[in-house]
Amino acid sequence: MRDVSIIGIGQIEVGEHWERSLRDMGAAAVRLALQDAHLERPEALYVGNMLSGQLSRQENLGALIADHAGLRGIEAVKVEAACGSGAAALRLAYIAVAGGIHDVVVACGVEKMTDTLGEETTSALATAADALYESEHGLSFVAINALIMRRYMHEFGYRREDFAGFALNAHRNAEHNPYAMFRKAITAEAFQRAKMIADPVSLLDSAPMADGAAAVALAPTAFARAQGLKAVRIAGSALATDSVALHDRRDPLFLEAAFLSAQRAYAQAGVRPQDIDFFELHDAFTIMAALSLEAAGFAPRGRGVTLALEGAITLQGRIPISTMGGLKARGHPVGATGLYQVVEAVQQLREEAGANQLHGCRLGMTQNIGGSGASVMTHILERLS
Amino acid sequence: MRDVSIIGIGQIEVGEHWERSLRDMGAAAVRLALQDAHLERPEALYVGNMLSGQLSRQENLGALIADHAGLRGIEAVKVEAACGSGAAALRLAYIAVAGGIHDVVVACGVEKMTDTLGEETTSALATAADALYESEHGLSFVAINALIMRRYMHEFGYRREDFAGFALNAHRNAEHNPYAMFRKAITAEAFQRAKMIADPVSLLDSAPMADGAAAVALAPTAFARAQGLKAVRIAGSALATDSVALHDRRDPLFLEAAFLSAQRAYAQAGVRPQDIDFFELHDAFTIMAALSLEAAGFAPRGRGVTLALEGAITLQGRIPISTMGGLKARGHPVGATGLYQVVEAVQQLREEAGANQLHGCRLGMTQNIGGSGASVMTHILERLS
């Protein structure tokens, strides 16, 4: 296997892009990543997307985005793993380059969620859950997370407000991210007063629906060095799965697939949790941030929330998370999110994170989750000295 | 790159499976392929599927099918390239094994199209076309093929009935395929009288909507030999793209992506069209069979139909196609089709094709098309002596 690096990143602002089509957004991110890499034409393009068929009546996105990015003819395909589609596309791009099948590959994530009515989008998002055992009975995706959060509070003795730290940190960090959807800090009082969506999940526990696209270009590290490109190495890459339905898991409060994919990524990178300098996790809901911290080994079971209470997750903390705003405040265009996470991790490792720059960091980790824990991708990125 | 072989195949009968869920069908095909390979657990599963989100309200199919096949935890993801999703999944499985990332990988294709009303399924299928420039204006997917067929007849001087040979051959070959949807021959008169769907495309020019699932297991050829498994080598594997919208192509009567992917597969395999013993092509419509034969180099431009008129495409002909019934008569569960084609090619090369067995064949080719030519996967399979 060849050593692989990220040699280019691209992202567009997350928001409500009623004036931009799916293809425009995707192609823009691809072109930005290629420009950043000083390359014209990759050999392949993997497009992460979850909802285009349902919400934009458009499939065949691989060919479509390739064509609109000026890459007609190349190998291109769409990859779907619910809200984990973006990092799944990166995983496949990594495999193609590491295995020596292709030299330069782009992974792009794109999603358009705001052209449709809120209930249509909510219904489409429910396809990330189990159609026969969950959504058919009226459980929305938020409701599934509410069940998990309620149980977690019961088991481990937390109150709703104990989760505030996740939202406060995300919003504080988004303030200086020009690509973020919500560039403003929130207060603990606002969190406390936030409108309830599915008790105990409030609006401020939840990442917003959004439109967006992000992309990265990959190449062998040897190629990147020879060309003098600013490369960030992919030290670990893993994808693991679990049951889609929550009731079918051994333990509904432990993200087995997140644990497995993190373990595989650590083993490949030869590092441990304590070596990781920051963690871009999947804070679609505050409860998911807590569970992701636990599954990845940053907190014991039932103690993920404690990290937020202690301030360990802030830019100054022991394990900074959501350093550019996370899903909560940067926004969560589902199929694009995994690539926004990676783009932001690369910004940190290249020291291009502006006001949010972490100092002296060498290893960043990203974790993207599809469904309530069914498909989980973990990537460990390393600054090359 | 490692040499890769298909070491197991699995398929369920194509038809209207109102009593079986998407997950049941997919998992069944995966288990059959693993049984055939005498293996329990692959390292990864790639699931080709186009319509599950729209028609079954279910995404996250990688994790879902993996779990229901008893493979919880493994790397699994859904791949979409419209009607070419099945072969796209195979292409990604091939990349993972050839590149040395995984040793045993299963590619599965699954589709459920008959639980919904015909017009819902037709509308969902239109997402294979360009949403903004084609389907939005009311063009169904059949209508797009009708435009191509009409233009082809005009340019090259064919009549509707000249396409009959494709349908007659497919139905004749399906008669002895126990997995086929329509196991009966049709007559030239029936073709002539067939109900018109979108002039000049009639019911008997068109492959039927269907439910189905097929899968193959891949491993390094060296592993297959060491284990004494009945292996069929993947000599060539390629994926190429073109514009999704028909009007945007250089020539609407030439499948550029089919040409490109065939050329790449030939180059990898080190063979020419005349070395290919049979060709499982994408006869979703008779016109697509003609264009595929031309793009792959079996007939000059405008002469694909002539091969049918001359009988060159029958089991006894120069280049047999649709040897187990093709999309037309075996049935076309869109995301599964690419893997049915490959399973059937393996049956021929292993001499397990029963009454339809071709004699002394060494090289088989499959071509799976997503959209009206936007995403095309070509695979060349070789019998190991």
XYZ file of C-alpha atoms in Angstrom, chain A residues 1 21 23 46 50 53-54 56-64 66-68 71-82 88 91-92 95-96 98-102 123-124 126-133 135 239-244 248-250 260 264 370-371 374-375, chain B residues 1 21 23 46 50 53-54 56-64 66-68 71-82 88 91-92 95-96 98-102 123-124 126-133 135 239-244 248-250 260 264 370-371 374-375:
134
model
C 0.000 0.000 0.000
C -28.033 23.811 -8.109
C -24.258 20.316 -9.705
C -16.141 9.863 -5.769
C -27.444 10.996 0.504
C -32.696 11.282 -5.574
C -35.366 12.132 -3.055
C -33.583 16.959 -6.190
C -34.959 14.110 -8.341
C -31.398 13.546 -9.497
C -29.274 10.402 -9.343
C -26.220 9.511 -11.430
C -24.380 12.252 -9.505
C -20.911 10.856 -10.213
C -21.204 11.504 -13.940
C -23.146 14.733 -13.420
C -17.678 15.148 -13.060
C -19.110 16.655 -16.237
C -19.966 19.984 -14.644
C -13.959 16.289 -16.083
C -16.156 14.461 -18.608
C -14.977 10.917 -19.211
C -13.239 10.184 -15.915
C -14.201 7.415 -13.537
C -16.917 8.850 -11.277
C -19.550 7.390 -9.016
C -21.861 8.337 -6.145
C -21.351 6.816 -2.704
C -24.048 6.691 -0.058
C -23.797 5.949 3.656
C -26.540 8.272 4.920
C -17.346 7.161 2.724
C -12.534 6.250 2.121
C -13.050 4.928 -1.440
C -8.440 2.960 -1.302
C -7.997 3.748 -5.006
C -3.333 3.644 -1.652
C -3.829 0.552 -3.798
C -2.113 2.103 -6.781
C -5.179 2.020 -9.045
C -5.230 5.797 -9.479
C -38.973 12.477 5.856
C -36.036 11.995 3.481
C -35.561 9.249 8.039
C -34.317 6.936 5.265
C -31.038 6.854 7.242
C -32.928 4.820 9.849
C -34.503 1.380 9.466
C -37.544 1.764 7.191
C -39.329 -1.328 8.477
C -38.564 -1.162 12.199
C -39.322 5.140 10.388
C -15.085 2.307 7.750
C -17.131 0.036 10.009
C -20.825 -0.787 10.275
C -23.406 -1.738 12.885
C -27.106 -2.556 12.764
C -29.171 0.256 11.284
C -30.921 -4.314 17.446
C -27.633 -3.144 18.978
C -25.933 -4.865 21.829
C -14.379 -0.353 15.520
C -8.786 0.271 12.956
C -24.281 7.579 8.940
C -27.589 6.853 10.645
C -24.759 2.315 11.494
C -21.963 3.488 9.178
C -1.749 -4.436 -8.637
C -37.932 -7.028 1.512
C -32.750 -6.498 2.818
C -20.222 -2.864 -1.756
C -30.316 3.069 -7.368
C -34.337 5.862 -1.000
C -37.140 6.825 -3.345
C -38.421 1.827 -0.216
C -37.687 4.892 1.934
C -34.431 3.204 2.900
C -30.863 4.464 2.561
C -27.767 3.312 4.449
C -28.031 0.044 2.479
C -24.393 -0.915 2.946
C -24.782 -1.333 6.701
C -28.300 -2.755 6.364
C -24.189 -6.340 5.689
C -26.049 -6.746 8.976
C -28.801 -8.892 7.500
C -21.714 -9.527 8.522
C -22.229 -6.800 11.129
C -19.150 -4.663 11.590
C -17.509 -5.047 8.197
C -16.765 -2.208 5.833
C -19.920 -1.701 3.758
C -21.299 1.090 1.622
C -23.871 1.754 -1.094
C -22.751 2.745 -4.587
C -24.998 4.501 -7.080
C -24.572 5.011 -10.813
C -28.234 4.804 -11.871
C -20.069 0.175 -10.226
C -15.639 -1.975 -9.918
C -15.051 -0.667 -6.366
C -10.201 -1.833 -6.801
C -10.096 -2.796 -3.110
C -6.494 -5.424 -6.738
C -4.926 -2.676 -4.625
C -4.303 -5.009 -1.708
C -6.578 -3.151 0.732
C -8.854 -6.168 1.234
C -40.740 8.854 -12.025
C -37.971 7.445 -9.829
C -36.210 9.457 -14.455
C -33.678 10.512 -11.803
C -31.124 8.664 -13.966
C -31.563 11.473 -16.490
C -30.751 15.172 -16.100
C -33.278 16.630 -13.641
C -32.945 20.199 -14.890
C -32.657 19.676 -18.637
C -36.910 15.038 -16.660
C -15.651 2.829 -15.469
C -16.075 5.911 -17.648
C -18.558 8.784 -17.723
C -20.210 11.126 -20.196
C -22.681 13.990 -19.884
C -25.916 12.925 -18.223
C -24.950 17.754 -24.378
C -23.110 14.883 -26.070
C -20.883 15.310 -29.061
C -13.966 4.685 -23.325
C -9.701 0.799 -21.057
C -26.219 4.088 -16.030
C -28.539 6.674 -17.553
C -23.634 8.651 -18.656
C -21.945 5.997 -16.473
